[in-house]
mmCIF file of N, CA and C and ligand atoms in Angstrom:
data_model
loop_
_atom_site.group_PDB
_atom_site.id
_atom_site.type_symbol
_atom_site.label_atom_id
_atom_site.label_comp_id
_atom_site.label_asym_id
_atom_site.label_seq_id
_atom_site.Cartn_x
_atom_site.Cartn_y
_atom_site.Cartn_z
ATOM 1 N N MET A 1 255.590 -11.978 -30.100
ATOM 2 C CA MET A 1 255.964 -11.112 -28.964
ATOM 3 C C MET A 1 257.488 -10.968 -28.912
ATOM 4 N N PRO A 2 257.995 -9.729 -28.925
ATOM 5 C CA PRO A 2 259.450 -9.528 -28.862
ATOM 6 C C PRO A 2 260.026 -10.001 -27.531
ATOM 7 N N THR A 3 261.175 -10.662 -27.611
ATOM 8 C CA THR A 3 261.826 -11.124 -26.379
ATOM 9 C C THR A 3 263.242 -10.559 -26.314
ATOM 10 N N CYS A 4 263.664 -10.296 -25.128
ATOM 11 C CA CYS A 4 265.002 -9.755 -24.901
ATOM 12 C C CYS A 4 266.049 -10.793 -25.299
ATOM 13 N N PRO A 5 267.036 -10.457 -26.104
ATOM 14 C CA PRO A 5 268.041 -11.436 -26.550
ATOM 15 C C PRO A 5 268.935 -11.916 -25.400
ATOM 16 N N THR A 6 268.972 -11.229 -24.297
ATOM 17 C CA THR A 6 269.823 -11.625 -23.178
ATOM 18 C C THR A 6 269.076 -12.504 -22.166
ATOM 19 N N CYS A 7 267.939 -11.991 -21.657
ATOM 20 C CA CYS A 7 267.246 -12.741 -20.592
ATOM 21 C C CYS A 7 265.986 -13.448 -21.079
ATOM 22 N N ARG A 8 265.607 -13.276 -22.331
ATOM 23 C CA ARG A 8 264.455 -13.962 -22.937
ATOM 24 C C ARG A 8 263.101 -13.528 -22.378
ATOM 25 N N SER A 9 263.053 -12.464 -21.620
ATOM 26 C CA SER A 9 261.751 -12.020 -21.099
ATOM 27 C C SER A 9 261.027 -11.205 -22.179
ATOM 28 N N ASN A 10 259.697 -11.254 -22.097
ATOM 29 C CA ASN A 10 258.888 -10.567 -23.108
ATOM 30 C C ASN A 10 258.857 -9.060 -22.866
ATOM 31 N N VAL A 11 258.940 -8.321 -23.951
ATOM 32 C CA VAL A 11 258.818 -6.862 -23.878
ATOM 33 C C VAL A 11 257.698 -6.468 -24.832
ATOM 34 N N SER A 12 256.618 -5.923 -24.293
ATOM 35 C CA SER A 12 255.447 -5.704 -25.155
ATOM 36 C C SER A 12 255.478 -4.359 -25.877
ATOM 37 N N GLU A 13 255.915 -3.312 -25.211
ATOM 38 C CA GLU A 13 255.821 -1.974 -25.815
ATOM 39 C C GLU A 13 257.161 -1.522 -26.395
ATOM 40 N N PRO A 14 257.162 -1.151 -27.681
ATOM 41 C CA PRO A 14 258.397 -0.622 -28.277
ATOM 42 C C PRO A 14 258.606 0.851 -27.886
ATOM 43 N N LEU A 15 259.843 1.272 -27.877
ATOM 44 C CA LEU A 15 260.138 2.690 -27.636
ATOM 45 C C LEU A 15 259.747 3.501 -28.862
ATOM 46 N N ARG A 16 260.098 2.936 -30.017
ATOM 47 C CA ARG A 16 259.643 3.560 -31.264
ATOM 48 C C ARG A 16 259.652 2.507 -32.380
ATOM 49 N N THR A 17 258.890 2.782 -33.432
ATOM 50 C CA THR A 17 258.792 1.834 -34.559
ATOM 51 C C THR A 17 258.917 2.575 -35.874
ATOM 52 N N TRP A 18 259.313 1.847 -36.905
ATOM 53 C CA TRP A 18 259.301 2.415 -38.263
ATOM 54 C C TRP A 18 259.157 1.267 -39.272
ATOM 55 N N PRO A 19 258.510 1.569 -40.371
ATOM 56 C CA PRO A 19 258.304 0.524 -41.385
ATOM 57 C C PRO A 19 259.556 0.295 -42.220
ATOM 58 N N ILE A 20 259.748 -0.941 -42.618
ATOM 59 C CA ILE A 20 260.900 -1.274 -43.462
ATOM 60 C C ILE A 20 260.410 -2.081 -44.662
ATOM 61 N N VAL A 21 260.819 -1.691 -45.826
ATOM 62 C CA VAL A 21 260.518 -2.447 -47.041
ATOM 63 C C VAL A 21 261.851 -2.748 -47.703
ATOM 64 N N LYS A 22 262.140 -4.046 -47.857
ATOM 65 C CA LYS A 22 263.418 -4.370 -48.509
ATOM 66 C C LYS A 22 263.247 -5.534 -49.492
ATOM 67 N N ALA A 23 264.055 -5.476 -50.532
ATOM 68 C CA ALA A 23 263.972 -6.512 -51.566
ATOM 69 C C ALA A 23 264.881 -7.681 -51.194
ATOM 70 N N GLU A 24 264.342 -8.908 -51.384
ATOM 71 C CA GLU A 24 265.145 -10.106 -51.129
ATOM 72 C C GLU A 24 265.841 -10.508 -52.436
ATOM 73 N N LYS A 25 266.763 -11.447 -52.320
ATOM 74 C CA LYS A 25 267.498 -11.888 -53.514
ATOM 75 C C LYS A 25 266.578 -12.599 -54.515
ATOM 76 N N ASN A 26 265.532 -13.304 -54.008
ATOM 77 C CA ASN A 26 264.642 -14.067 -54.890
ATOM 78 C C ASN A 26 263.581 -13.179 -55.559
ATOM 79 N N GLY A 27 263.680 -11.847 -55.385
ATOM 80 C CA GLY A 27 262.738 -10.946 -56.035
ATOM 81 C C GLY A 27 261.560 -10.581 -55.155
ATOM 82 N N GLU A 28 261.435 -11.281 -54.016
ATOM 83 C CA GLU A 28 260.340 -10.969 -53.111
ATOM 84 C C GLU A 28 260.663 -9.691 -52.337
ATOM 85 N N ILE A 29 259.615 -9.059 -51.880
ATOM 86 C CA ILE A 29 259.799 -7.847 -51.084
ATOM 87 C C ILE A 29 259.282 -8.140 -49.687
ATOM 88 N N VAL A 30 260.079 -7.826 -48.708
ATOM 89 C CA VAL A 30 259.660 -8.058 -47.326
ATOM 90 C C VAL A 30 259.237 -6.729 -46.725
ATOM 91 N N ASP A 31 258.027 -6.737 -46.213
ATOM 92 C CA ASP A 31 257.464 -5.542 -45.601
ATOM 93 C C ASP A 31 257.237 -5.853 -44.127
ATOM 94 N N CYS A 32 257.853 -5.067 -43.252
ATOM 95 C CA CYS A 32 257.625 -5.317 -41.832
ATOM 96 C C CYS A 32 257.799 -4.026 -41.030
ATOM 97 N N THR A 33 257.502 -4.147 -39.772
ATOM 98 C CA THR A 33 257.676 -3.004 -38.883
ATOM 99 C C THR A 33 258.792 -3.358 -37.898
ATOM 100 N N VAL A 34 259.788 -2.469 -37.831
ATOM 101 C CA VAL A 34 260.872 -2.719 -36.879
ATOM 102 C C VAL A 34 260.662 -1.793 -35.691
ATOM 103 N N GLY A 35 260.804 -2.364 -34.511
ATOM 104 C CA GLY A 35 260.639 -1.558 -33.302
ATOM 105 C C GLY A 35 261.902 -1.635 -32.458
ATOM 106 N N ILE A 36 262.158 -0.594 -31.697
ATOM 107 C CA ILE A 36 263.248 -0.646 -30.720
ATOM 108 C C ILE A 36 262.594 -0.880 -29.358
ATOM 109 N N TYR A 37 263.001 -2.002 -28.758
ATOM 110 C CA TYR A 37 262.401 -2.392 -27.471
ATOM 111 C C TYR A 37 263.427 -2.216 -26.362
ATOM 112 N N TRP A 38 262.924 -2.050 -25.188
ATOM 113 C CA TRP A 38 263.815 -1.809 -24.041
ATOM 114 C C TRP A 38 263.498 -2.830 -22.949
ATOM 115 N N CYS A 39 264.516 -3.672 -22.630
ATOM 116 C CA CYS A 39 264.339 -4.636 -21.543
ATOM 117 C C CYS A 39 264.721 -3.943 -20.237
ATOM 118 N N THR A 40 263.733 -3.815 -19.341
ATOM 119 C CA THR A 40 263.975 -3.096 -18.080
ATOM 120 C C THR A 40 264.850 -3.906 -17.128
ATOM 121 N N LYS A 41 264.842 -5.263 -17.277
ATOM 122 C CA LYS A 41 265.663 -6.103 -16.399
ATOM 123 C C LYS A 41 267.141 -5.913 -16.711
ATOM 124 N N CYS A 42 267.480 -6.032 -18.019
ATOM 125 C CA CYS A 42 268.891 -5.969 -18.433
ATOM 126 C C CYS A 42 269.317 -4.532 -18.743
ATOM 127 N N ASN A 43 268.316 -3.650 -18.834
ATOM 128 C CA ASN A 43 268.563 -2.257 -19.228
ATOM 129 C C ASN A 43 269.293 -2.167 -20.572
ATOM 130 N N ILE A 44 268.792 -2.995 -21.549
ATOM 131 C CA ILE A 44 269.367 -2.883 -22.893
ATOM 132 C C ILE A 44 268.245 -2.613 -23.895
ATOM 133 N N LYS A 45 268.622 -1.994 -24.988
ATOM 134 C CA LYS A 45 267.681 -1.750 -26.073
ATOM 135 C C LYS A 45 268.017 -2.716 -27.209
ATOM 136 N N PHE A 46 266.966 -3.273 -27.842
ATOM 137 C CA PHE A 46 267.210 -4.185 -28.976
ATOM 138 C C PHE A 46 266.131 -3.991 -30.039
ATOM 139 N N PRO A 47 266.513 -4.210 -31.308
ATOM 140 C CA PRO A 47 265.510 -4.088 -32.370
ATOM 141 C C PRO A 47 264.753 -5.411 -32.540
ATOM 142 N N PHE A 48 263.519 -5.309 -33.011
ATOM 143 C CA PHE A 48 262.732 -6.518 -33.262
ATOM 144 C C PHE A 48 261.739 -6.221 -34.388
ATOM 145 N N ALA A 49 261.681 -7.123 -35.360
ATOM 146 C CA ALA A 49 260.777 -6.922 -36.502
ATOM 147 C C ALA A 49 259.459 -7.646 -36.256
ATOM 148 N N VAL A 50 258.341 -6.952 -36.492
ATOM 149 C CA VAL A 50 257.020 -7.590 -36.361
ATOM 150 C C VAL A 50 256.207 -7.391 -37.640
ATOM 151 N N GLY A 51 255.170 -8.203 -37.786
ATOM 152 C CA GLY A 51 254.245 -8.075 -38.933
ATOM 153 C C GLY A 51 254.938 -8.289 -40.255
ATOM 154 N N ARG A 52 255.819 -9.297 -40.301
ATOM 155 C CA ARG A 52 256.566 -9.557 -41.534
ATOM 156 C C ARG A 52 255.632 -10.060 -42.634
ATOM 157 N N GLN A 53 255.668 -9.403 -43.778
ATOM 158 C CA GLN A 53 254.836 -9.796 -44.928
ATOM 159 C C GLN A 53 255.733 -9.943 -46.139
ATOM 160 N N ARG A 54 255.539 -11.040 -46.861
ATOM 161 C CA ARG A 54 256.312 -11.224 -48.091
ATOM 162 C C ARG A 54 255.457 -10.767 -49.266
ATOM 163 N N LEU A 55 255.996 -9.860 -50.059
ATOM 164 C CA LEU A 55 255.248 -9.311 -51.205
ATOM 165 C C LEU A 55 256.004 -9.610 -52.486
ATOM 166 N N LYS A 56 255.268 -9.518 -53.586
ATOM 167 C CA LYS A 56 255.900 -9.717 -54.885
ATOM 168 C C LYS A 56 255.552 -8.550 -55.779
ATOM 169 N N LEU A 57 256.531 -8.046 -56.499
ATOM 170 C CA LEU A 57 256.260 -6.985 -57.462
ATOM 171 C C LEU A 57 255.672 -7.619 -58.703
ATOM 172 N N ILE A 58 254.595 -7.045 -59.207
ATOM 173 C CA ILE A 58 253.998 -7.575 -60.432
ATOM 174 C C ILE A 58 253.518 -6.404 -61.276
ATOM 175 N N GLU A 59 253.675 -6.551 -62.609
ATOM 176 C CA GLU A 59 253.229 -5.482 -63.504
ATOM 177 C C GLU A 59 251.718 -5.357 -63.404
ATOM 178 N N THR A 60 251.232 -4.123 -63.519
ATOM 179 C CA THR A 60 249.793 -3.871 -63.392
ATOM 180 C C THR A 60 249.010 -4.679 -64.420
ATOM 181 N N ASP A 61 249.543 -4.738 -65.680
ATOM 182 C CA ASP A 61 248.859 -5.494 -66.733
ATOM 183 C C ASP A 61 248.697 -6.951 -66.329
ATOM 184 N N LYS A 62 249.788 -7.518 -65.791
ATOM 185 C CA LYS A 62 249.727 -8.931 -65.399
ATOM 186 C C LYS A 62 248.753 -9.136 -64.249
ATOM 187 N N LEU A 63 248.743 -8.190 -63.325
ATOM 188 C CA LEU A 63 247.828 -8.287 -62.184
ATOM 189 C C LEU A 63 246.383 -8.262 -62.678
ATOM 190 N N GLU A 64 246.095 -7.330 -63.633
ATOM 191 C CA GLU A 64 244.744 -7.240 -64.188
ATOM 192 C C GLU A 64 244.388 -8.524 -64.921
ATOM 193 N N GLU A 65 245.384 -9.075 -65.649
ATOM 194 C CA GLU A 65 245.173 -10.337 -66.360
ATOM 195 C C GLU A 65 244.777 -11.438 -65.362
ATOM 196 N N LEU A 66 245.505 -11.457 -64.250
ATOM 197 C CA LEU A 66 245.213 -12.459 -63.221
ATOM 198 C C LEU A 66 243.809 -12.269 -62.649
ATOM 199 N N HIS A 67 243.439 -10.990 -62.424
ATOM 200 C CA HIS A 67 242.098 -10.704 -61.913
ATOM 201 C C HIS A 67 241.043 -11.206 -62.889
ATOM 202 N N ASP A 68 241.289 -10.927 -64.206
ATOM 203 C CA ASP A 68 240.348 -11.388 -65.235
ATOM 204 C C ASP A 68 240.230 -12.897 -65.210
ATOM 205 N N LYS A 69 241.395 -13.572 -65.083
ATOM 206 C CA LYS A 69 241.388 -15.036 -65.065
ATOM 207 C C LYS A 69 240.581 -15.543 -63.872
ATOM 208 N N ILE A 70 240.774 -14.904 -62.725
ATOM 209 C CA ILE A 70 240.038 -15.313 -61.518
ATOM 210 C C ILE A 70 238.535 -15.157 -61.749
ATOM 211 N N LYS A 71 238.154 -14.021 -62.395
ATOM 212 C CA LYS A 71 236.737 -13.784 -62.688
ATOM 213 C C LYS A 71 236.197 -14.880 -63.599
ATOM 214 N N MET A 72 236.991 -15.204 -64.664
ATOM 215 C CA MET A 72 236.581 -16.235 -65.626
ATOM 216 C C MET A 72 236.374 -17.563 -64.911
ATOM 217 N N VAL A 73 237.362 -17.902 -64.072
ATOM 218 C CA VAL A 73 237.277 -19.179 -63.352
ATOM 219 C C VAL A 73 236.019 -19.199 -62.489
ATOM 220 N N GLY A 74 235.714 -18.048 -61.874
ATOM 221 C CA GLY A 74 234.502 -17.943 -61.061
ATOM 222 C C GLY A 74 233.256 -18.209 -61.898
ATOM 223 N N LYS A 75 233.210 -17.609 -63.119
ATOM 224 C CA LYS A 75 232.061 -17.806 -64.005
ATOM 225 C C LYS A 75 231.940 -19.274 -64.398
ATOM 226 N N VAL A 76 233.095 -19.860 -64.789
ATOM 227 C CA VAL A 76 233.097 -21.268 -65.196
ATOM 228 C C VAL A 76 232.588 -22.137 -64.053
ATOM 229 N N LYS A 77 233.032 -21.808 -62.835
ATOM 230 C CA LYS A 77 232.618 -22.576 -61.663
ATOM 231 C C LYS A 77 231.092 -22.488 -61.499
ATOM 232 N N GLN A 78 230.546 -21.259 -61.657
ATOM 233 C CA GLN A 78 229.099 -21.079 -61.528
ATOM 234 C C GLN A 78 228.359 -21.907 -62.568
ATOM 235 N N GLU A 79 228.861 -21.870 -63.823
ATOM 236 C CA GLU A 79 228.215 -22.636 -64.890
ATOM 237 C C GLU A 79 228.250 -24.124 -64.576
ATOM 238 N N LEU A 80 229.415 -24.573 -64.076
ATOM 239 C CA LEU A 80 229.549 -25.995 -63.727
ATOM 240 C C LEU A 80 228.582 -26.378 -62.615
ATOM 241 N N MET A 81 228.433 -25.477 -61.643
ATOM 242 C CA MET A 81 227.499 -25.750 -60.535
ATOM 243 C C MET A 81 226.080 -25.897 -61.081
ATOM 244 N N LYS A 82 225.725 -24.989 -62.037
ATOM 245 C CA LYS A 82 224.400 -25.060 -62.656
ATOM 246 C C LYS A 82 224.220 -26.406 -63.337
ATOM 247 N N LYS A 83 225.264 -26.812 -64.088
ATOM 248 C CA LYS A 83 225.199 -28.088 -64.816
ATOM 249 C C LYS A 83 225.034 -29.245 -63.845
ATOM 250 N N VAL A 84 225.768 -29.175 -62.737
ATOM 251 C CA VAL A 84 225.667 -30.236 -61.734
ATOM 252 C C VAL A 84 224.240 -30.317 -61.215
ATOM 253 N N ASP A 85 223.634 -29.128 -60.953
ATOM 254 C CA ASP A 85 222.247 -29.097 -60.484
ATOM 255 C C ASP A 85 221.327 -29.753 -61.512
ATOM 256 N N GLN A 86 221.514 -29.367 -62.803
ATOM 257 C CA GLN A 86 220.683 -29.930 -63.877
ATOM 258 C C GLN A 86 220.822 -31.441 -63.922
ATOM 259 N N LEU A 87 222.097 -31.904 -63.837
ATOM 260 C CA LEU A 87 222.344 -33.346 -63.907
ATOM 261 C C LEU A 87 221.699 -34.074 -62.740
ATOM 262 N N GLU A 88 221.742 -33.424 -61.564
ATOM 263 C CA GLU A 88 221.105 -34.029 -60.390
ATOM 264 C C GLU A 88 219.606 -34.209 -60.646
ATOM 265 N N GLN A 89 218.982 -33.148 -61.234
ATOM 266 C CA GLN A 89 217.552 -33.225 -61.527
ATOM 267 C C GLN A 89 217.272 -34.329 -62.540
ATOM 268 N N GLU A 90 218.111 -34.359 -63.616
ATOM 269 C CA GLU A 90 217.929 -35.389 -64.643
ATOM 270 C C GLU A 90 218.071 -36.776 -64.039
ATOM 271 N N LYS A 91 219.053 -36.914 -63.133
ATOM 272 C CA LYS A 91 219.300 -38.199 -62.478
ATOM 273 C C LYS A 91 218.051 -38.643 -61.710
ATOM 274 N N ALA A 92 217.442 -37.679 -60.988
ATOM 275 C CA ALA A 92 216.248 -37.995 -60.201
ATOM 276 C C ALA A 92 215.134 -38.486 -61.128
ATOM 277 N N ILE A 93 214.982 -37.802 -62.286
ATOM 278 C CA ILE A 93 213.929 -38.190 -63.237
ATOM 279 C C ILE A 93 214.205 -39.596 -63.771
ATOM 280 N N VAL A 94 215.483 -39.837 -64.148
ATOM 281 C CA VAL A 94 215.850 -41.147 -64.690
ATOM 282 C C VAL A 94 215.604 -42.239 -63.650
ATOM 283 N N GLU A 95 215.958 -41.937 -62.394
ATOM 284 C CA GLU A 95 215.750 -42.932 -61.328
ATOM 285 C C GLU A 95 214.271 -43.258 -61.182
ATOM 286 N N GLU A 96 213.423 -42.190 -61.256
ATOM 287 C CA GLU A 96 211.987 -42.397 -61.154
ATOM 288 C C GLU A 96 211.486 -43.305 -62.274
ATOM 289 N N SER A 97 211.931 -42.998 -63.517
ATOM 290 C CA SER A 97 211.449 -43.793 -64.651
ATOM 291 C C SER A 97 212.002 -45.214 -64.579
ATOM 292 N N LEU A 98 213.209 -45.358 -63.975
ATOM 293 C CA LEU A 98 213.768 -46.705 -63.794
ATOM 294 C C LEU A 98 212.879 -47.522 -62.866
ATOM 295 N N ILE A 99 212.434 -46.869 -61.778
ATOM 296 C CA ILE A 99 211.549 -47.550 -60.828
ATOM 297 C C ILE A 99 210.265 -47.959 -61.544
ATOM 298 N N LEU A 100 209.734 -47.022 -62.364
ATOM 299 C CA LEU A 100 208.511 -47.324 -63.120
ATOM 300 C C LEU A 100 208.734 -48.517 -64.046
ATOM 301 N N ALA A 101 209.901 -48.503 -64.756
ATOM 302 C CA ALA A 101 210.191 -49.597 -65.678
ATOM 303 C C ALA A 101 210.259 -50.916 -64.926
ATOM 304 N N ARG A 102 210.887 -50.882 -63.714
ATOM 305 C CA ARG A 102 210.979 -52.102 -62.922
ATOM 306 C C ARG A 102 209.600 -52.588 -62.515
ATOM 307 N N LEU A 103 208.738 -51.634 -62.141
ATOM 308 C CA LEU A 103 207.373 -52.007 -61.750
ATOM 309 C C LEU A 103 206.639 -52.602 -62.950
ATOM 310 N N GLU A 104 206.853 -51.996 -64.136
ATOM 311 C CA GLU A 104 206.207 -52.515 -65.346
ATOM 312 C C GLU A 104 206.694 -53.936 -65.629
ATOM 313 N N ASP A 105 207.991 -54.158 -65.433
ATOM 314 C CA ASP A 105 208.562 -55.500 -65.597
ATOM 315 C C ASP A 105 207.882 -56.482 -64.664
ATOM 316 N N LYS A 106 207.723 -56.038 -63.401
ATOM 317 C CA LYS A 106 207.094 -56.898 -62.404
ATOM 318 C C LYS A 106 205.675 -57.229 -62.822
ATOM 319 N N ALA A 107 204.952 -56.182 -63.292
ATOM 320 C CA ALA A 107 203.571 -56.384 -63.721
ATOM 321 C C ALA A 107 203.525 -57.401 -64.867
ATOM 322 N N GLU A 108 204.477 -57.271 -65.797
ATOM 323 C CA GLU A 108 204.546 -58.194 -66.932
ATOM 324 C C GLU A 108 204.782 -59.616 -66.437
ATOM 325 N N ASN A 109 205.716 -59.772 -65.504
ATOM 326 C CA ASN A 109 206.011 -61.086 -64.925
ATOM 327 C C ASN A 109 204.785 -61.676 -64.244
ATOM 328 N N LEU A 110 204.074 -60.809 -63.515
ATOM 329 C CA LEU A 110 202.868 -61.276 -62.814
ATOM 330 C C LEU A 110 201.826 -61.746 -63.825
ATOM 331 N N LYS A 111 201.708 -61.007 -64.945
ATOM 332 C CA LYS A 111 200.752 -61.399 -65.991
ATOM 333 C C LYS A 111 201.092 -62.796 -66.500
ATOM 334 N N VAL A 112 202.379 -63.027 -66.758
ATOM 335 C CA VAL A 112 202.818 -64.336 -67.251
ATOM 336 C C VAL A 112 202.506 -65.411 -66.216
ATOM 337 N N GLU A 113 202.789 -65.092 -64.930
ATOM 338 C CA GLU A 113 202.525 -66.051 -63.864
ATOM 339 C C GLU A 113 201.035 -66.394 -63.785
ATOM 340 N N ILE A 114 200.207 -65.339 -63.911
ATOM 341 C CA ILE A 114 198.757 -65.540 -63.842
ATOM 342 C C ILE A 114 198.295 -66.438 -64.985
ATOM 343 N N SER A 115 198.805 -66.208 -66.197
ATOM 344 C CA SER A 115 198.368 -67.032 -67.332
ATOM 345 C C SER A 115 198.822 -68.488 -67.137
ATOM 346 N N LEU A 116 200.024 -68.635 -66.542
ATOM 347 C CA LEU A 116 200.496 -69.999 -66.248
ATOM 348 C C LEU A 116 199.580 -70.676 -65.246
ATOM 349 N N LEU A 117 199.238 -69.921 -64.186
ATOM 350 C CA LEU A 117 198.354 -70.462 -63.148
ATOM 351 C C LEU A 117 196.992 -70.812 -63.739
ATOM 352 N N LYS A 118 196.509 -69.958 -64.675
ATOM 353 C CA LYS A 118 195.222 -70.222 -65.323
ATOM 354 C C LYS A 118 195.275 -71.542 -66.088
ATOM 355 N N GLU A 119 196.423 -71.746 -66.761
ATOM 356 C CA GLU A 119 196.590 -73.003 -67.507
ATOM 357 C C GLU A 119 196.568 -74.195 -66.562
ATOM 358 N N VAL A 120 197.314 -74.048 -65.446
ATOM 359 C CA VAL A 120 197.351 -75.129 -64.447
ATOM 360 C C VAL A 120 195.947 -75.407 -63.934
ATOM 361 N N LYS A 121 195.189 -74.302 -63.686
ATOM 362 C CA LYS A 121 193.822 -74.441 -63.188
ATOM 363 C C LYS A 121 192.966 -75.217 -64.200
ATOM 364 N N ARG A 122 193.106 -74.834 -65.483
ATOM 365 C CA ARG A 122 192.334 -75.501 -66.543
ATOM 366 C C ARG A 122 192.667 -77.002 -66.571
ATOM 367 N N GLU A 123 193.955 -77.305 -66.460
ATOM 368 C CA GLU A 123 194.377 -78.707 -66.464
ATOM 369 C C GLU A 123 193.779 -79.465 -65.297
ATOM 370 N N LEU A 124 193.847 -78.799 -64.115
ATOM 371 C CA LEU A 124 193.294 -79.428 -62.914
ATOM 372 C C LEU A 124 191.798 -79.660 -63.070
ATOM 373 N N GLU A 125 191.108 -78.669 -63.661
ATOM 374 C CA GLU A 125 189.661 -78.782 -63.865
ATOM 375 C C GLU A 125 189.327 -79.951 -64.792
ATOM 376 N N SER A 126 190.120 -80.062 -65.855
ATOM 377 C CA SER A 126 189.843 -81.155 -66.795
ATOM 378 C C SER A 126 190.151 -82.508 -66.147
ATOM 379 N N MET A 127 191.181 -82.497 -65.264
ATOM 380 C CA MET A 127 191.507 -83.736 -64.553
ATOM 381 C C MET A 127 190.365 -84.124 -63.624
ATOM 382 N N ILE A 128 189.786 -83.091 -62.928
ATOM 383 C CA ILE A 128 188.658 -83.339 -62.026
ATOM 384 C C ILE A 128 187.472 -83.889 -62.805
ATOM 385 N N LYS A 129 187.229 -83.263 -63.988
ATOM 386 C CA LYS A 129 186.130 -83.716 -64.851
ATOM 387 C C LYS A 129 186.345 -85.182 -65.232
ATOM 388 N N TYR A 130 187.583 -85.495 -65.603
ATOM 389 C CA TYR A 130 187.916 -86.849 -66.021
ATOM 390 C C TYR A 130 187.655 -87.827 -64.877
ATOM 391 N N LEU A 131 188.087 -87.402 -63.649
ATOM 392 C CA LEU A 131 187.898 -88.256 -62.472
ATOM 393 C C LEU A 131 186.414 -88.433 -62.186
ATOM 394 N N ASP A 132 185.637 -87.348 -62.355
ATOM 395 C CA ASP A 132 184.191 -87.398 -62.113
ATOM 396 C C ASP A 132 183.508 -88.384 -63.052
ATOM 397 N N HIS A 133 184.026 -88.503 -64.266
ATOM 398 C CA HIS A 133 183.387 -89.365 -65.254
ATOM 399 C C HIS A 133 183.950 -90.762 -65.259
ATOM 400 N N THR A 134 184.853 -91.074 -64.328
ATOM 401 C CA THR A 134 185.357 -92.431 -64.225
ATOM 402 C C THR A 134 184.652 -93.095 -63.035
ATOM 403 N N PRO A 135 183.652 -93.907 -63.261
ATOM 404 C CA PRO A 135 182.791 -94.450 -62.203
ATOM 405 C C PRO A 135 183.558 -95.220 -61.126
ATOM 406 N N SER A 136 184.507 -96.012 -61.509
ATOM 407 C CA SER A 136 185.192 -96.854 -60.523
ATOM 408 C C SER A 136 185.879 -96.052 -59.430
ATOM 409 N N LEU A 137 186.183 -94.810 -59.762
ATOM 410 C CA LEU A 137 186.893 -93.987 -58.782
ATOM 411 C C LEU A 137 185.935 -93.151 -57.939
ATOM 412 N N LYS A 138 184.650 -93.216 -58.249
ATOM 413 C CA LYS A 138 183.675 -92.388 -57.524
ATOM 414 C C LYS A 138 183.271 -93.071 -56.229
ATOM 415 N N VAL A 139 183.317 -92.296 -55.162
ATOM 416 C CA VAL A 139 182.985 -92.837 -53.843
ATOM 417 C C VAL A 139 181.528 -93.287 -53.836
ATOM 418 N N GLU A 140 180.655 -92.451 -54.419
ATOM 419 C CA GLU A 140 179.223 -92.733 -54.394
ATOM 420 C C GLU A 140 178.922 -94.054 -55.116
ATOM 421 N N THR A 141 179.596 -94.209 -56.231
ATOM 422 C CA THR A 141 179.336 -95.433 -56.992
ATOM 423 C C THR A 141 179.794 -96.665 -56.227
ATOM 424 N N SER A 142 180.917 -96.554 -55.552
ATOM 425 C CA SER A 142 181.394 -97.705 -54.792
ATOM 426 C C SER A 142 180.443 -97.996 -53.638
ATOM 427 N N LYS A 143 179.862 -96.919 -53.057
ATOM 428 C CA LYS A 143 178.868 -97.095 -51.982
ATOM 429 C C LYS A 143 177.658 -97.855 -52.557
ATOM 430 N N GLN A 144 177.243 -97.371 -53.715
ATOM 431 C CA GLN A 144 176.114 -97.986 -54.409
ATOM 432 C C GLN A 144 176.345 -99.489 -54.595
ATOM 433 N N LYS A 145 177.584 -99.785 -54.978
ATOM 434 C CA LYS A 145 177.944 -101.178 -55.226
ATOM 435 C C LYS A 145 177.788 -101.986 -53.942
ATOM 436 N N CYS A 146 178.156 -101.403 -52.811
ATOM 437 C CA CYS A 146 178.078 -102.082 -51.516
ATOM 438 C C CYS A 146 176.636 -102.432 -51.214
ATOM 439 N N ILE A 147 175.732 -101.473 -51.462
ATOM 440 C CA ILE A 147 174.306 -101.679 -51.187
ATOM 441 C C ILE A 147 173.772 -102.782 -52.099
ATOM 442 N N ASP A 148 174.200 -102.760 -53.318
ATOM 443 C CA ASP A 148 173.747 -103.725 -54.319
ATOM 444 C C ASP A 148 174.092 -105.152 -53.896
ATOM 445 N N GLN A 149 175.201 -105.337 -53.263
ATOM 446 C CA GLN A 149 175.665 -106.707 -52.981
ATOM 447 C C GLN A 149 174.874 -107.432 -51.890
HETATM 448 ZN ZN1 ZN B 201 266.569 -8.728 -20.727
#
């Protein structure tokens, strides 16, 4: 918003405006609209620039080259996005098969545990058989002995 250089009050409507395009020392071009504003309090007119835009002169060939590069980068980006999607899918498949492999490992471990338990059971059974065939340790036989006496 243009302000009066004397009293600092805002002046919204210009008396007249015209576009200005000027070259800066660094090669940039400044494009803006200059307006003549009138402060009713101070009764003075002052210029004020609005819509300042910094532009750069560039050869048409170079501009087209840049456009082509932007297009290429866009294509590369799309291809990369596709690849990322593919990798995500592959990752999901690998994770699934990893879970399966872990389950298979668990099943294998359980099989080993079961065979161990079976062995322990067999040992216990043979121990029971041995105890059954040792008369002195049999409750019934000791009872029998009591009756005999
Ligand atoms: Zn003023």
